[in-house]
Amino acid sequence: MAIEWTSDLHTGIEVIDDQHKRIVDYINQLENAIRQTDSRSVGLVLDALADYCLAHFGFEESLQEKAGYALAKPHKVIHETFAKRLARYREKHNAGEDVAQQLHDMLKTWLMHHIKRDDMAYVSVVKGGIDRMSRDKNDGDWLSRSVKGYFN
Ligand SMILES: [Fe+2]
Ligand SMILES: [Fe+2]
C-alpha cells in the first residue's frame, strides 16, 4: 500500500519536509515498479532513491552540525548503518536476486520510523539554528547554498 503523507511525518522545517516527501514518492514509485514486475524500472528507481537518500542524509547532518545539535554524531551513525544496509540490498538486486519487495518493506518501515523518532528529535534545535542563521548576515544564505551543494 502506498505511503500517505500524514501529519506525524511533518517536522515543520520546510526544506526537510520537502526532501522527506520526495523520499516517500520514491518509495511509492518503487512499489509501482515492483507491482508491474519491471526489474529495469525497479533498478532505476532504486538508484535514484539511494542517491537522493544519501544527499538528504548529508544535508541533514550538515544542518544538525551547523545548529549545534548534541546528537548529530549518533544520528550520522544511524544514517551510515542504514546506507550500508541499502547498499547490500542493491548489490543483491544487481546480482539478480529477487529482493525488491523485501527492500521496499525495509525502506518503508525504516524511513518512516526514522523520521518519526530520530528526525523529530532534532526539530527544535535545528529550527533555532535556522532562525539564527537567517538573522546573521554572514550566514543568511547558508541553507540555500547547502541545499545546492548536496542536491546539484
Ligand atoms: Fe535522519
Ligand atoms: Fe530525514
PDB file of C-alpha atoms and ligand atoms in Angstrom:
ATOM      1  CA  MET A   1       0.000   0.000   0.000  1.00  0.00           C
ATOM      2  CA  ALA A   2       1.321   3.435  -0.939  1.00  0.00           C
ATOM      3  CA  ILE A   3       2.593   5.612   1.881  1.00  0.00           C
ATOM      4  CA  GLU A   4       0.450   8.630   2.563  1.00  0.00           C
ATOM      5  CA  TRP A   5       1.973  11.840   3.860  1.00  0.00           C
ATOM      6  CA  THR A   6       0.460  12.222   7.327  1.00  0.00           C
ATOM      7  CA  SER A   7       0.903  14.939   9.955  1.00  0.00           C
ATOM      8  CA  ASP A   8       3.108  12.710  12.153  1.00  0.00           C
ATOM      9  CA  LEU A   9       5.774  12.893   9.395  1.00  0.00           C
ATOM     10  CA  HIS A  10       5.679  16.683   9.360  1.00  0.00           C
ATOM     11  CA  THR A  11       8.709  18.289  11.036  1.00  0.00           C
ATOM     12  CA  GLY A  12       7.654  21.863  10.281  1.00  0.00           C
ATOM     13  CA  ILE A  13      11.083  22.540   8.727  1.00  0.00           C
ATOM     14  CA  GLU A  14      10.062  23.182   5.125  1.00  0.00           C
ATOM     15  CA  VAL A  15      13.317  22.206   3.460  1.00  0.00           C
ATOM     16  CA  ILE A  16      13.385  18.886   5.365  1.00  0.00           C
ATOM     17  CA  ASP A  17       9.697  18.130   4.790  1.00  0.00           C
ATOM     18  CA  ASP A  18      10.146  18.687   1.031  1.00  0.00           C
ATOM     19  CA  GLN A  19      13.001  16.172   0.994  1.00  0.00           C
ATOM     20  CA  HIS A  20      11.097  13.617   3.099  1.00  0.00           C
ATOM     21  CA  LYS A  21       8.094  13.946   0.744  1.00  0.00           C
ATOM     22  CA  ARG A  22      10.372  13.241  -2.197  1.00  0.00           C
ATOM     23  CA  ILE A  23      11.735  10.123  -0.462  1.00  0.00           C
ATOM     24  CA  VAL A  24       8.156   8.944   0.197  1.00  0.00           C
ATOM     25  CA  ASP A  25       7.408   9.488  -3.533  1.00  0.00           C
ATOM     26  CA  TYR A  26      10.398   7.338  -4.465  1.00  0.00           C
ATOM     27  CA  ILE A  27       9.275   4.518  -2.149  1.00  0.00           C
ATOM     28  CA  ASN A  28       5.812   4.671  -3.720  1.00  0.00           C
ATOM     29  CA  GLN A  29       7.384   4.613  -7.213  1.00  0.00           C
ATOM     30  CA  LEU A  30       9.347   1.544  -6.152  1.00  0.00           C
ATOM     31  CA  GLU A  31       6.119  -0.157  -5.085  1.00  0.00           C
ATOM     32  CA  ASN A  32       4.602   0.578  -8.521  1.00  0.00           C
ATOM     33  CA  ALA A  33       7.654  -0.776 -10.348  1.00  0.00           C
ATOM     34  CA  ILE A  34       7.519  -3.970  -8.238  1.00  0.00           C
ATOM     35  CA  ARG A  35       3.801  -4.377  -8.936  1.00  0.00           C
ATOM     36  CA  GLN A  36       4.473  -4.096 -12.663  1.00  0.00           C
ATOM     37  CA  THR A  37       7.233  -6.728 -12.251  1.00  0.00           C
ATOM     38  CA  ASP A  38       9.552  -4.405 -14.147  1.00  0.00           C
ATOM     39  CA  SER A  39      13.049  -5.221 -12.909  1.00  0.00           C
ATOM     40  CA  ARG A  40      14.684  -2.482 -15.002  1.00  0.00           C
ATOM     41  CA  SER A  41      12.369   0.183 -13.518  1.00  0.00           C
ATOM     42  CA  VAL A  42      12.983  -1.227 -10.044  1.00  0.00           C
ATOM     43  CA  GLY A  43      16.730  -0.781 -10.617  1.00  0.00           C
ATOM     44  CA  LEU A  44      16.314   2.778 -11.912  1.00  0.00           C
ATOM     45  CA  VAL A  45      14.073   3.825  -9.007  1.00  0.00           C
ATOM     46  CA  LEU A  46      16.466   2.185  -6.556  1.00  0.00           C
ATOM     47  CA  ASP A  47      19.431   4.104  -7.967  1.00  0.00           C
ATOM     48  CA  ALA A  48      17.547   7.414  -7.828  1.00  0.00           C
ATOM     49  CA  LEU A  49      16.178   6.710  -4.350  1.00  0.00           C
ATOM     50  CA  ALA A  50      19.582   5.734  -2.955  1.00  0.00           C
ATOM     51  CA  ASP A  51      21.264   8.840  -4.435  1.00  0.00           C
ATOM     52  CA  TYR A  52      18.532  11.057  -3.067  1.00  0.00           C
ATOM     53  CA  CYS A  53      18.593   9.470   0.401  1.00  0.00           C
ATOM     54  CA  LEU A  54      22.368   9.883   0.639  1.00  0.00           C
ATOM     55  CA  ALA A  55      22.134  13.559  -0.393  1.00  0.00           C
ATOM     56  CA  HIS A  56      19.328  14.072   2.151  1.00  0.00           C
ATOM     57  CA  PHE A  57      21.375  12.424   4.904  1.00  0.00           C
ATOM     58  CA  GLY A  58      24.409  14.588   4.112  1.00  0.00           C
ATOM     59  CA  PHE A  59      22.332  17.747   4.085  1.00  0.00           C
ATOM     60  CA  GLU A  60      20.521  16.819   7.297  1.00  0.00           C
ATOM     61  CA  GLU A  61      23.816  16.032   9.053  1.00  0.00           C
ATOM     62  CA  SER A  62      25.357  19.354   7.999  1.00  0.00           C
ATOM     63  CA  LEU A  63      22.275  21.197   9.223  1.00  0.00           C
ATOM     64  CA  GLN A  64      22.424  19.418  12.587  1.00  0.00           C
ATOM     65  CA  GLU A  65      26.113  20.239  12.976  1.00  0.00           C
ATOM     66  CA  LYS A  66      25.571  23.856  11.991  1.00  0.00           C
ATOM     67  CA  ALA A  67      22.739  24.148  14.524  1.00  0.00           C
ATOM     68  CA  GLY A  68      24.866  22.553  17.262  1.00  0.00           C
ATOM     69  CA  TYR A  69      22.610  19.500  17.741  1.00  0.00           C
ATOM     70  CA  ALA A  70      24.092  17.388  20.560  1.00  0.00           C
ATOM     71  CA  LEU A  71      23.085  14.060  18.942  1.00  0.00           C
ATOM     72  CA  ALA A  72      24.467  14.915  15.481  1.00  0.00           C
ATOM     73  CA  LYS A  73      27.136  12.184  15.639  1.00  0.00           C
ATOM     74  CA  PRO A  74      24.873   9.287  16.680  1.00  0.00           C
ATOM     75  CA  HIS A  75      22.335  10.448  14.069  1.00  0.00           C
ATOM     76  CA  LYS A  76      25.063  10.270  11.419  1.00  0.00           C
ATOM     77  CA  VAL A  77      25.942   6.720  12.551  1.00  0.00           C
ATOM     78  CA  ILE A  78      22.267   5.711  12.168  1.00  0.00           C
ATOM     79  CA  HIS A  79      22.294   7.106   8.605  1.00  0.00           C
ATOM     80  CA  GLU A  80      25.548   5.277   7.807  1.00  0.00           C
ATOM     81  CA  THR A  81      24.241   1.945   9.127  1.00  0.00           C
ATOM     82  CA  PHE A  82      21.118   2.313   7.004  1.00  0.00           C
ATOM     83  CA  ALA A  83      23.167   3.313   3.924  1.00  0.00           C
ATOM     84  CA  LYS A  84      25.201   0.093   4.284  1.00  0.00           C
ATOM     85  CA  ARG A  85      22.042  -1.996   4.517  1.00  0.00           C
ATOM     86  CA  LEU A  86      20.669  -0.266   1.428  1.00  0.00           C
ATOM     87  CA  ALA A  87      23.925  -0.869  -0.464  1.00  0.00           C
ATOM     88  CA  ARG A  88      23.811  -4.613   0.371  1.00  0.00           C
ATOM     89  CA  TYR A  89      20.241  -4.866  -0.949  1.00  0.00           C
ATOM     90  CA  ARG A  90      21.214  -3.040  -4.138  1.00  0.00           C
ATOM     91  CA  GLU A  91      24.120  -5.428  -4.675  1.00  0.00           C
ATOM     92  CA  LYS A  92      21.756  -8.376  -4.310  1.00  0.00           C
ATOM     93  CA  HIS A  93      19.265  -6.792  -6.724  1.00  0.00           C
ATOM     94  CA  ASN A  94      22.043  -6.116  -9.239  1.00  0.00           C
ATOM     95  CA  ALA A  95      23.177  -9.737  -8.887  1.00  0.00           C
ATOM     96  CA  GLY A  96      19.692 -10.852  -9.978  1.00  0.00           C
ATOM     97  CA  GLU A  97      18.306 -11.806  -6.569  1.00  0.00           C
ATOM     98  CA  ASP A  98      14.622 -11.100  -6.066  1.00  0.00           C
ATOM     99  CA  VAL A  99      14.895  -8.784  -3.062  1.00  0.00           C
ATOM    100  CA  ALA A 100      12.845  -5.828  -4.325  1.00  0.00           C
ATOM    101  CA  GLN A 101       9.774  -6.450  -2.164  1.00  0.00           C
ATOM    102  CA  GLN A 102      11.855  -7.127   0.927  1.00  0.00           C
ATOM    103  CA  LEU A 103      13.883  -3.983   0.234  1.00  0.00           C
ATOM    104  CA  HIS A 104      10.740  -1.927  -0.284  1.00  0.00           C
ATOM    105  CA  ASP A 105       9.309  -3.106   3.026  1.00  0.00           C
ATOM    106  CA  MET A 106      12.578  -2.380   4.849  1.00  0.00           C
ATOM    107  CA  LEU A 107      12.765   1.120   3.331  1.00  0.00           C
ATOM    108  CA  LYS A 108       9.196   1.915   4.222  1.00  0.00           C
ATOM    109  CA  THR A 109       9.454   0.690   7.802  1.00  0.00           C
ATOM    110  CA  TRP A 110      12.906   2.112   8.485  1.00  0.00           C
ATOM    111  CA  LEU A 111      12.400   5.549   6.938  1.00  0.00           C
ATOM    112  CA  MET A 112       9.001   6.210   8.469  1.00  0.00           C
ATOM    113  CA  HIS A 113      10.291   5.159  11.876  1.00  0.00           C
ATOM    114  CA  HIS A 114      13.460   7.229  11.437  1.00  0.00           C
ATOM    115  CA  ILE A 115      11.530  10.386  10.524  1.00  0.00           C
ATOM    116  CA  LYS A 116       9.040   9.973  13.363  1.00  0.00           C
ATOM    117  CA  ARG A 117      11.617   9.178  16.044  1.00  0.00           C
ATOM    118  CA  ASP A 118      15.176  10.307  15.164  1.00  0.00           C
ATOM    119  CA  ASP A 119      14.430  13.237  12.854  1.00  0.00           C
ATOM    120  CA  MET A 120      11.677  14.642  15.085  1.00  0.00           C
ATOM    121  CA  ALA A 121      14.196  14.735  17.953  1.00  0.00           C
ATOM    122  CA  TYR A 122      16.358  17.424  16.256  1.00  0.00           C
ATOM    123  CA  VAL A 123      13.496  19.703  15.184  1.00  0.00           C
ATOM    124  CA  SER A 124      13.569  22.329  17.931  1.00  0.00           C
ATOM    125  CA  VAL A 125      17.387  22.670  17.886  1.00  0.00           C
ATOM    126  CA  VAL A 126      17.565  22.817  14.089  1.00  0.00           C
ATOM    127  CA  LYS A 127      14.696  25.307  13.883  1.00  0.00           C
ATOM    128  CA  GLY A 128      16.582  27.516  16.353  1.00  0.00           C
ATOM    129  CA  GLY A 129      19.733  27.178  14.224  1.00  0.00           C
ATOM    130  CA  ILE A 130      17.866  28.149  11.044  1.00  0.00           C
ATOM    131  CA  ASP A 131      16.373  31.195  12.802  1.00  0.00           C
ATOM    132  CA  ARG A 132      19.828  32.279  13.993  1.00  0.00           C
ATOM    133  CA  MET A 133      21.286  31.871  10.500  1.00  0.00           C
ATOM    134  CA  SER A 134      18.521  33.888   8.908  1.00  0.00           C
ATOM    135  CA  ARG A 135      19.306  36.782  11.270  1.00  0.00           C
ATOM    136  CA  ASP A 136      23.054  36.596  10.648  1.00  0.00           C
ATOM    137  CA  LYS A 137      24.106  38.468   7.543  1.00  0.00           C
ATOM    138  CA  ASN A 138      27.179  36.264   7.060  1.00  0.00           C
ATOM    139  CA  ASP A 139      25.120  33.072   7.291  1.00  0.00           C
ATOM    140  CA  GLY A 140      21.856  34.242   5.721  1.00  0.00           C
ATOM    141  CA  ASP A 141      22.294  32.153   2.569  1.00  0.00           C
ATOM    142  CA  TRP A 142      23.877  29.096   4.255  1.00  0.00           C
ATOM    143  CA  LEU A 143      20.730  26.998   3.849  1.00  0.00           C
ATOM    144  CA  SER A 144      20.264  27.611   0.122  1.00  0.00           C
ATOM    145  CA  ARG A 145      23.998  27.152  -0.527  1.00  0.00           C
ATOM    146  CA  SER A 146      23.977  23.874   1.371  1.00  0.00           C
ATOM    147  CA  VAL A 147      20.896  22.550  -0.492  1.00  0.00           C
ATOM    148  CA  LYS A 148      22.606  23.396  -3.800  1.00  0.00           C
ATOM    149  CA  GLY A 149      25.805  21.714  -2.651  1.00  0.00           C
ATOM    150  CA  TYR A 150      24.084  18.425  -1.801  1.00  0.00           C
ATOM    151  CA  PHE A 151      21.429  18.215  -4.487  1.00  0.00           C
ATOM    152  CA  ASN A 152      23.054  19.693  -7.632  1.00  0.00           C
TER     153      ASN A 152
HETATM  154 FE    FE B   1      17.811  11.486   9.629  1.00  0.00          FE
HETATM  155 FE    FE B   2      15.477  12.834   7.362  1.00  0.00          FE
END
